[in-house]
Short mmCIF file of C-alpha atoms in Angstrom, two decimals:
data_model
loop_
_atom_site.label_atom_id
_atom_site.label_comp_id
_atom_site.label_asym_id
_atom_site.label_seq_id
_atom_site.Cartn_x
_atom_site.Cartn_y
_atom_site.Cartn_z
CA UNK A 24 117.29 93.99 100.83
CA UNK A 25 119.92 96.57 101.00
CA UNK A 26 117.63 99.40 100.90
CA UNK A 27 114.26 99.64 102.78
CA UNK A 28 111.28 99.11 100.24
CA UNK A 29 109.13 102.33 101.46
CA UNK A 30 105.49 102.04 100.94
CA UNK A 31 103.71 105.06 101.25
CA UNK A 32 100.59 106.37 101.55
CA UNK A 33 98.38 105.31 98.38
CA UNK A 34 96.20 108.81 97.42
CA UNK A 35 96.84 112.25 99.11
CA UNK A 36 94.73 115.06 98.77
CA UNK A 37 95.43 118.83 100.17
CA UNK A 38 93.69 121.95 100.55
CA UNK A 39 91.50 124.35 102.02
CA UNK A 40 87.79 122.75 102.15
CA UNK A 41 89.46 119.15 100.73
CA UNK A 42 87.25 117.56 103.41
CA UNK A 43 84.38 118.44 101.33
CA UNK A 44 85.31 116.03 98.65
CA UNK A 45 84.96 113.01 101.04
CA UNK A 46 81.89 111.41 100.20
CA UNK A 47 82.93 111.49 96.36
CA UNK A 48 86.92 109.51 97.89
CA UNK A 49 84.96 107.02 99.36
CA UNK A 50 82.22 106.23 97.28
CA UNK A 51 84.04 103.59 95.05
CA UNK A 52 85.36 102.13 98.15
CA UNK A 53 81.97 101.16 99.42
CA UNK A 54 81.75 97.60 99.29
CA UNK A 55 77.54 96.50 99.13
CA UNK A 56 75.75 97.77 102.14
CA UNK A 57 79.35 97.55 104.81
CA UNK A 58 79.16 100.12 106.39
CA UNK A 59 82.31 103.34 106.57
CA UNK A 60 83.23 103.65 110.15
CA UNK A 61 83.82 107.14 111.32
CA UNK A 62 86.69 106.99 114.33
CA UNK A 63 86.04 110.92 115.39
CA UNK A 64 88.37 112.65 118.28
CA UNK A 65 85.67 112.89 120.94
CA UNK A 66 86.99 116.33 121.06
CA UNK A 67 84.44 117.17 118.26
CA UNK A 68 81.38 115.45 119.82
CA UNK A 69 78.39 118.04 119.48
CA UNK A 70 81.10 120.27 117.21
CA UNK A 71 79.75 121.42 113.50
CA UNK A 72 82.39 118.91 112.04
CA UNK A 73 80.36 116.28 113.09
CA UNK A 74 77.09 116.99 110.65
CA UNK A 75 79.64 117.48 107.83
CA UNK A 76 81.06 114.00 108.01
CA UNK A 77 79.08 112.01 104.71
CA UNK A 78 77.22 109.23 105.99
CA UNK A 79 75.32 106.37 103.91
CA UNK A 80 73.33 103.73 104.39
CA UNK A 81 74.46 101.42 107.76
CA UNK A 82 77.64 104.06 107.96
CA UNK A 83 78.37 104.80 111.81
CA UNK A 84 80.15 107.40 113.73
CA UNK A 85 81.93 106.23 116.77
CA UNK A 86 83.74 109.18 119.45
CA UNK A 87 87.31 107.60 120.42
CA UNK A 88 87.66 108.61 123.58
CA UNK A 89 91.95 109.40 123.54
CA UNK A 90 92.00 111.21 126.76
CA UNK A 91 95.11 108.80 126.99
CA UNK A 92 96.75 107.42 124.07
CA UNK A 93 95.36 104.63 121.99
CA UNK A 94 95.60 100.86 124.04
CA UNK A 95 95.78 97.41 122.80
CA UNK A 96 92.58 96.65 124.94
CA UNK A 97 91.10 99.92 123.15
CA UNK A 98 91.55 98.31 119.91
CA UNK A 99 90.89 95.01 120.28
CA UNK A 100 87.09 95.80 121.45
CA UNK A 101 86.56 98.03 118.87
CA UNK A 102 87.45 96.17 116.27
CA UNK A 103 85.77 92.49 117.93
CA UNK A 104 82.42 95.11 118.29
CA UNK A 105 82.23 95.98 114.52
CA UNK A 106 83.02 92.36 113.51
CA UNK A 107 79.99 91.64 115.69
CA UNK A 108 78.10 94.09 114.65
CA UNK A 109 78.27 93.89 111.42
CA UNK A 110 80.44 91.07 109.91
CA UNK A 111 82.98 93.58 108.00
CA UNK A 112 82.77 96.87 107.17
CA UNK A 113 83.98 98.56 103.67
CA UNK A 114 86.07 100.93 105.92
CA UNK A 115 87.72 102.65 108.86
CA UNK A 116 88.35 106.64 108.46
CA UNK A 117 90.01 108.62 110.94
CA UNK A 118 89.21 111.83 111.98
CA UNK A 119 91.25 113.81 114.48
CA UNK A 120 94.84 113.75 116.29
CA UNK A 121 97.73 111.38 115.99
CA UNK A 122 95.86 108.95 118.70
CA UNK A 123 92.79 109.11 116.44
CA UNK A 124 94.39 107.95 113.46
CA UNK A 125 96.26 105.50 115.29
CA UNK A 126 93.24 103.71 116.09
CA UNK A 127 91.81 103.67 112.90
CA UNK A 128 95.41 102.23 111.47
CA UNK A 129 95.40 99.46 113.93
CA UNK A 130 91.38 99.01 114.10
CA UNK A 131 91.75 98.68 109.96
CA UNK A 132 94.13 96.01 110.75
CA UNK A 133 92.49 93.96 113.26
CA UNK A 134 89.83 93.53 111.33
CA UNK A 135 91.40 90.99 108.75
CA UNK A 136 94.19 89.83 111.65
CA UNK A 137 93.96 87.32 114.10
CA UNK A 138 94.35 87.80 117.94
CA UNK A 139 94.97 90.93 119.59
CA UNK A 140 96.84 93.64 118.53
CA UNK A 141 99.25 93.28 120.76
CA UNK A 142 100.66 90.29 119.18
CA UNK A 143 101.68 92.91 116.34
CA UNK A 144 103.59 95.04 118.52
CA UNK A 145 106.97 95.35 116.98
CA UNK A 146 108.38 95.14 113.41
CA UNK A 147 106.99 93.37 109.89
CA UNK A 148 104.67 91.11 112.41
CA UNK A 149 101.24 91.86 110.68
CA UNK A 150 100.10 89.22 108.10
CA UNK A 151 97.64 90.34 106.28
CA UNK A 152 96.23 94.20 104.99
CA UNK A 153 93.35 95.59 107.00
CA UNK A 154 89.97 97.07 105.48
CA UNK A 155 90.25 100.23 103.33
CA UNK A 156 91.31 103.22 105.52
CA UNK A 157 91.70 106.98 105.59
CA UNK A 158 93.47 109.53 107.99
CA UNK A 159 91.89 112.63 108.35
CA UNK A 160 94.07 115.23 110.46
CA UNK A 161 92.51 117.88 112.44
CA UNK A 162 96.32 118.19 114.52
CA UNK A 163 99.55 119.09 112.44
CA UNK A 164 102.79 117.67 113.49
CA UNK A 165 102.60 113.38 114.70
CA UNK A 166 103.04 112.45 111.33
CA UNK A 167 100.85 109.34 112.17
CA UNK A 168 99.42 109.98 108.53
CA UNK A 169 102.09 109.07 106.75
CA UNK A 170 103.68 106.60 109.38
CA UNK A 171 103.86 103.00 109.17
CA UNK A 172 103.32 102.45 112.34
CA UNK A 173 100.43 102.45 114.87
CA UNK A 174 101.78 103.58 118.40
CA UNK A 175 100.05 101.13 120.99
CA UNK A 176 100.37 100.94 124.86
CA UNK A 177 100.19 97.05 125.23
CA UNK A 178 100.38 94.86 128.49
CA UNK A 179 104.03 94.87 128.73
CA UNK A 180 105.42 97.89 126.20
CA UNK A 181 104.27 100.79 124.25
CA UNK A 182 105.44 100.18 120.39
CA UNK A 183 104.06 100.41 117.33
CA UNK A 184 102.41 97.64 114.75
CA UNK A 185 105.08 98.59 112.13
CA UNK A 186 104.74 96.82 109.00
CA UNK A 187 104.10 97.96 105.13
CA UNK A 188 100.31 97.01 105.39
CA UNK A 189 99.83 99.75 108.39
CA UNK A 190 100.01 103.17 106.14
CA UNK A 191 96.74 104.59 105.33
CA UNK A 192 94.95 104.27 101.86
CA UNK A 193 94.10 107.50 101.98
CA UNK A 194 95.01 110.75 103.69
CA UNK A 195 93.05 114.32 103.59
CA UNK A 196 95.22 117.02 104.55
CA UNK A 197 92.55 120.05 104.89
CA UNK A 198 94.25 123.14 107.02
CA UNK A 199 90.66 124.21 107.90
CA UNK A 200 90.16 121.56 109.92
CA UNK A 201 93.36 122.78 112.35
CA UNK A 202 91.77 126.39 112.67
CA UNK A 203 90.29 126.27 115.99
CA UNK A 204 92.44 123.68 117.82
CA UNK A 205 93.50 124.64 121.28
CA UNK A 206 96.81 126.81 121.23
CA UNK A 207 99.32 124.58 124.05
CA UNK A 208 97.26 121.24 122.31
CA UNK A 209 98.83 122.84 118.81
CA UNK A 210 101.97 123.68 119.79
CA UNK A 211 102.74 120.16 121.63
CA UNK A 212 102.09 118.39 118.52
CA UNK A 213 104.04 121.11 116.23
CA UNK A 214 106.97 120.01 118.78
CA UNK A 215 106.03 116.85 117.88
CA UNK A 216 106.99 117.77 114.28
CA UNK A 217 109.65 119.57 115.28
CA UNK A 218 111.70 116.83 117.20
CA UNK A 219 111.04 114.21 114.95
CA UNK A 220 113.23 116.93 112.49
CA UNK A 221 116.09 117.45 114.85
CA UNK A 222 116.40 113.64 116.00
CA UNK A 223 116.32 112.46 112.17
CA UNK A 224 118.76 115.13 111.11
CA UNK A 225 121.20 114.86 113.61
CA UNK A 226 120.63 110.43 113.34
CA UNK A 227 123.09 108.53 112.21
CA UNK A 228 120.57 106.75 110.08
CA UNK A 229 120.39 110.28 107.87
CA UNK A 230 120.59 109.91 104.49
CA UNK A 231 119.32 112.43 101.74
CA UNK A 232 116.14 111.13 101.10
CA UNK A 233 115.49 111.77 105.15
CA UNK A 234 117.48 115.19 104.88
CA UNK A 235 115.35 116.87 101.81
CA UNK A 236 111.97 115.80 103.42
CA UNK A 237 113.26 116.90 107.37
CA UNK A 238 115.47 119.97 106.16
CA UNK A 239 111.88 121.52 104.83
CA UNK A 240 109.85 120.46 107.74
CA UNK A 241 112.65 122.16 110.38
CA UNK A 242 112.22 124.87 108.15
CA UNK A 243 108.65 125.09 107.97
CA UNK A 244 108.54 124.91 111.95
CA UNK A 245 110.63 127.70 112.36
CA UNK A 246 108.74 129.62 109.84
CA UNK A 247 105.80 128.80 112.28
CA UNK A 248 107.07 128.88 115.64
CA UNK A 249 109.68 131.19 115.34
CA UNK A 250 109.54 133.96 112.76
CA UNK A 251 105.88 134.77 112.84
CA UNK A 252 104.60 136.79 115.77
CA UNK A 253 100.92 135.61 114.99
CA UNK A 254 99.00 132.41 113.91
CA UNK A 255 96.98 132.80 110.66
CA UNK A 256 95.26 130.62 108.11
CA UNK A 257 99.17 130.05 106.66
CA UNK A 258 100.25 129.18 109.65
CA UNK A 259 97.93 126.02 109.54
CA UNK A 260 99.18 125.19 106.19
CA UNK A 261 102.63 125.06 106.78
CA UNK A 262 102.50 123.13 110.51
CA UNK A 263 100.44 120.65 108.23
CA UNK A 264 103.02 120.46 105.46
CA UNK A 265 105.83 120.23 107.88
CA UNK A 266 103.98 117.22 110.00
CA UNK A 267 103.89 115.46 106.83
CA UNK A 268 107.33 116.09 105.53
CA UNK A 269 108.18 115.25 109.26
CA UNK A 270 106.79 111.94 108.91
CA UNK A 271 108.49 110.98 105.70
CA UNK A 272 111.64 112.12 107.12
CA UNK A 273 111.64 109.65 109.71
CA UNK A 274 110.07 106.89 107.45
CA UNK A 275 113.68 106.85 105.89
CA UNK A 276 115.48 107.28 109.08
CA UNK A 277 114.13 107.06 113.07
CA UNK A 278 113.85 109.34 115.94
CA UNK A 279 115.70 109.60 118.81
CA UNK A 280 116.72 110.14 122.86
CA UNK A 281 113.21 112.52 123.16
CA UNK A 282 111.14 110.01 121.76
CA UNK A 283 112.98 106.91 123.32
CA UNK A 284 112.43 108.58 126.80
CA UNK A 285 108.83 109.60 126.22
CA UNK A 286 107.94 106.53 125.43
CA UNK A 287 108.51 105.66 129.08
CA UNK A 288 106.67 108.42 130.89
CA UNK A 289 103.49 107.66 128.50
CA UNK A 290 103.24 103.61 129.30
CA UNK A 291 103.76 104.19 132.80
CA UNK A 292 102.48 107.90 133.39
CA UNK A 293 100.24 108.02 130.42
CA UNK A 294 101.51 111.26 129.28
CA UNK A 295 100.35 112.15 125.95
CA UNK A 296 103.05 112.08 123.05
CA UNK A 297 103.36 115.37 122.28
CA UNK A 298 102.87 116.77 125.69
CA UNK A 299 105.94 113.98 126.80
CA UNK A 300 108.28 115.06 123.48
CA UNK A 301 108.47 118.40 125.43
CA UNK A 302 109.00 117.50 128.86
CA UNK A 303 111.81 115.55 127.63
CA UNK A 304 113.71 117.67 124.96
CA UNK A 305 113.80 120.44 127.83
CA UNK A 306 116.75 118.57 129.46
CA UNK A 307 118.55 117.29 126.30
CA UNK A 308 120.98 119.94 125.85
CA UNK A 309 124.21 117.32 125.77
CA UNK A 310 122.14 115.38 122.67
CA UNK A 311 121.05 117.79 120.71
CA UNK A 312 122.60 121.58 122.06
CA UNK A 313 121.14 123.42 119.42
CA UNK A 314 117.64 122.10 119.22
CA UNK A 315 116.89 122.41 122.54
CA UNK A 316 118.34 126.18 122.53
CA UNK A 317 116.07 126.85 119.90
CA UNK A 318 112.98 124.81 121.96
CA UNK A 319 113.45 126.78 124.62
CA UNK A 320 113.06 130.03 122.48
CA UNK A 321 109.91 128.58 121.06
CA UNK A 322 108.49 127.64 124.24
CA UNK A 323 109.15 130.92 125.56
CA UNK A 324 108.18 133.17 122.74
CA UNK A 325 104.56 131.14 122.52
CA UNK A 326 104.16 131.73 125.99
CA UNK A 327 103.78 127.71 126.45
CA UNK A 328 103.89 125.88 129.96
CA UNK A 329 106.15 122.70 130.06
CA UNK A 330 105.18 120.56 133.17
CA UNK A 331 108.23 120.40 135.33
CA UNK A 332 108.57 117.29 138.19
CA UNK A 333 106.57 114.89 136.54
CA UNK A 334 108.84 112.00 137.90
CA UNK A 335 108.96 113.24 141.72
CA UNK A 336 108.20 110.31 144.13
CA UNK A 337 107.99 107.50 142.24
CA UNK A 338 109.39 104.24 143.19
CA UNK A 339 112.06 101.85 141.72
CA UNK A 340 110.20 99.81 140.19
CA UNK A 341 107.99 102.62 138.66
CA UNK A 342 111.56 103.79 137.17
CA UNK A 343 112.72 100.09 136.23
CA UNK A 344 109.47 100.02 134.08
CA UNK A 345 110.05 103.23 132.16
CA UNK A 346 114.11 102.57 132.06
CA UNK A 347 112.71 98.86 130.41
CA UNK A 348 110.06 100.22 127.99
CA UNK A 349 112.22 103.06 126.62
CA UNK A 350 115.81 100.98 126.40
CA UNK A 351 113.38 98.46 124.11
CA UNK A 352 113.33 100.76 121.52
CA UNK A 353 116.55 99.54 120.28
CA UNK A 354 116.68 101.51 116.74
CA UNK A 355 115.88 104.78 118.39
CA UNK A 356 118.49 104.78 120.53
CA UNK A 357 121.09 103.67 117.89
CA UNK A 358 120.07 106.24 114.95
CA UNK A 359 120.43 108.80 117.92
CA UNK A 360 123.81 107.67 119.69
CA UNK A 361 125.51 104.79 117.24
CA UNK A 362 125.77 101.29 117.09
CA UNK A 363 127.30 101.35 120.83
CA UNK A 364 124.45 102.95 122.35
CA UNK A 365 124.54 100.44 125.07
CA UNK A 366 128.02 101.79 126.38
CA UNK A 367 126.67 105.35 126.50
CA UNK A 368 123.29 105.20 127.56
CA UNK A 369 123.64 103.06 130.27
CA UNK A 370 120.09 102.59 133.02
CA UNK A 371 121.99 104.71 135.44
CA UNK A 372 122.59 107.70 133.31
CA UNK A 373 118.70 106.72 131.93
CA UNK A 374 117.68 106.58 135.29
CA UNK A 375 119.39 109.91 135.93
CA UNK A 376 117.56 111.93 133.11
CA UNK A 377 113.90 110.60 134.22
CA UNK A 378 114.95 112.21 137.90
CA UNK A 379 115.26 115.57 136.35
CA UNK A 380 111.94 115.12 134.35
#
């Protein structure tokens, strides 16, 4: 095809208190007694959100622990424990951060796949759709529920099961859920949101369908981050309005030189995405000069603290393996620098940039 063939996200639903609805979403999607399984950030383990979650029958809530980002391993047990367990379940619904939902993508998936899920690391590779799922976001800015892709750290790469049976069936956008999130957790993931709108804008994959969708996220960002000298309930519902306009942005076009860097630091360091976005755009004034002025602002202004000498003493090889992961993500680097990427961004200027990191 000439044009890419977007599928989306089947049902959305937003507002404040939305969450409330979800036993009535999910009832017709109940399939005998199969259980719903509850992925939960183990952020909210012992937190009120937990006894609000609607369980039936053989339903189960299980804590993802995503102290580091979601791992092929991770999801392979999970999903070989609930086939155990309990044959198949009607179900997989995600509550929490963009390494939550994640896991419930790729755990949905595994679940009618053969293998491991690393054998669906890269593009159009999974055969078959996974059980019903739902992303619930209690973070604004990944855009991992809208994505169709699953970000995994594998045994030789960290990339994504992209393919058109990865989005989620459903999505709850609920701004409550956001209130109490922890401020520097909130604004790494709002950068999240706000990269993904400066590398797709500033792509050479940018068409209008990517502009109208990232044009109103950058502006809902800077409404956020920049204009507002306080963070109220509105704040909450624009960062999660902007995540997912964020996300379709980049559905139609890619991300860039932040995200094709972090990628590195998280398989070998482990850094968390959001967290890594930001170490990374701090040093990217010759990509994008303007973005990273106005980053800087942001970062200042919130009072934010950007780790600085993450990459000190590590070997060669520790650099070959980031250089290797984050030159892999081929499309990245050529909707951020054209199709002779290769010439520009050679390992030695790569190589130079993770030095300063």
């Amino acid at each position: 095809m000439s044009f890419r063939n977007f599928k989306m996200v089947d049902y959305v639903v937003f507002g404040r208190g939305a969450f409330n609805q979800l036993d009535e979403i999910l009832a017709p999607r109940r399939k005998a007694d199969a259980p719903m399984i509850f992925l939960v950030d183990h952020f909210f383990e012992g937190k009120p959100l937990v006894n609000r979650i609607p369980l039936r029958g053989k339903d189960k809530i299980i804590f993802a622990d995503v102290t580091y980002e979601p791992k092929t391993t991770q999801v392979d047990a999970l999903a070989n424990s609930l086939k155990e367990s309990f044959g198949t379940v009607s179900g997989i619904i995600g509550i929490g951060g963009g390494s939550t939902m994640d896991l419930a993508k790729a755990v949905s998936l595994m679940m009618n796949n053969p293998g491991s899920s690393a054998d669906y690391q890269g593009w159009d590779l999974v055969k078959f759709p996974g059980v019903y799922k739902a992303g619930i976001p209690t973070l604004s800015g990944t855009g991992a529920e809208v994505s169709r892709t699953t970000v995994l750290t594998g045994p030789t790469r960290k990339l994504g099961m992209n393919s058109d049976f990865t989005p989620f069936d459903q999505i709850v956008l609920d701004p409550e859920l956001t209130k109490y999130a922890p401020v520097n957790q909130r604004f790494y993931t709002g950068m999240d949101c706000y990269i993904h709108c400066i590398e797709s804008l500033e792509g050479t994959y940018l068409n209008e369908f990517s502009k109208s969708y990232g044009e109103k996220a950058l502006e809902l960002c800077q409404k956020v981050f920049v204009a507002k000298d306080h963070w109220d309930d509105e704040s909450d519902d624009q960062l999660m309005m902007a995540s997912y306009a964020g996300g379709m942005s980049i559905a139609y076009s890619q991300v860039g030189v932040a995200h094709a860097v972090s990628y590195g630091l998280s398989y070998l360091l482990g850094t968390k995405h959001g967290i890594g976005n930001c170490i990374v755009m701090n040093h990217l004034e010759e990509y994008y000069p303007a973005g990273v002025k106005e980053f800087k602002y942001m970062v200042e202004k919130n009072k934010i603290d950007i780790p600085q000498g993450i990459c000190k003493g590590l070997t060669d090889e520790q650099f070959d393996t980031m250089i290797n992961v984050s030159i892999g993500m081929k499309p990245l680097w050529e909707n951020a620098l054209g199709k002779d990427w290769e010439k520009i961004m050679t390992r030695e200027k790569l190589r130079a940039l993770y030095e300063k990191l």
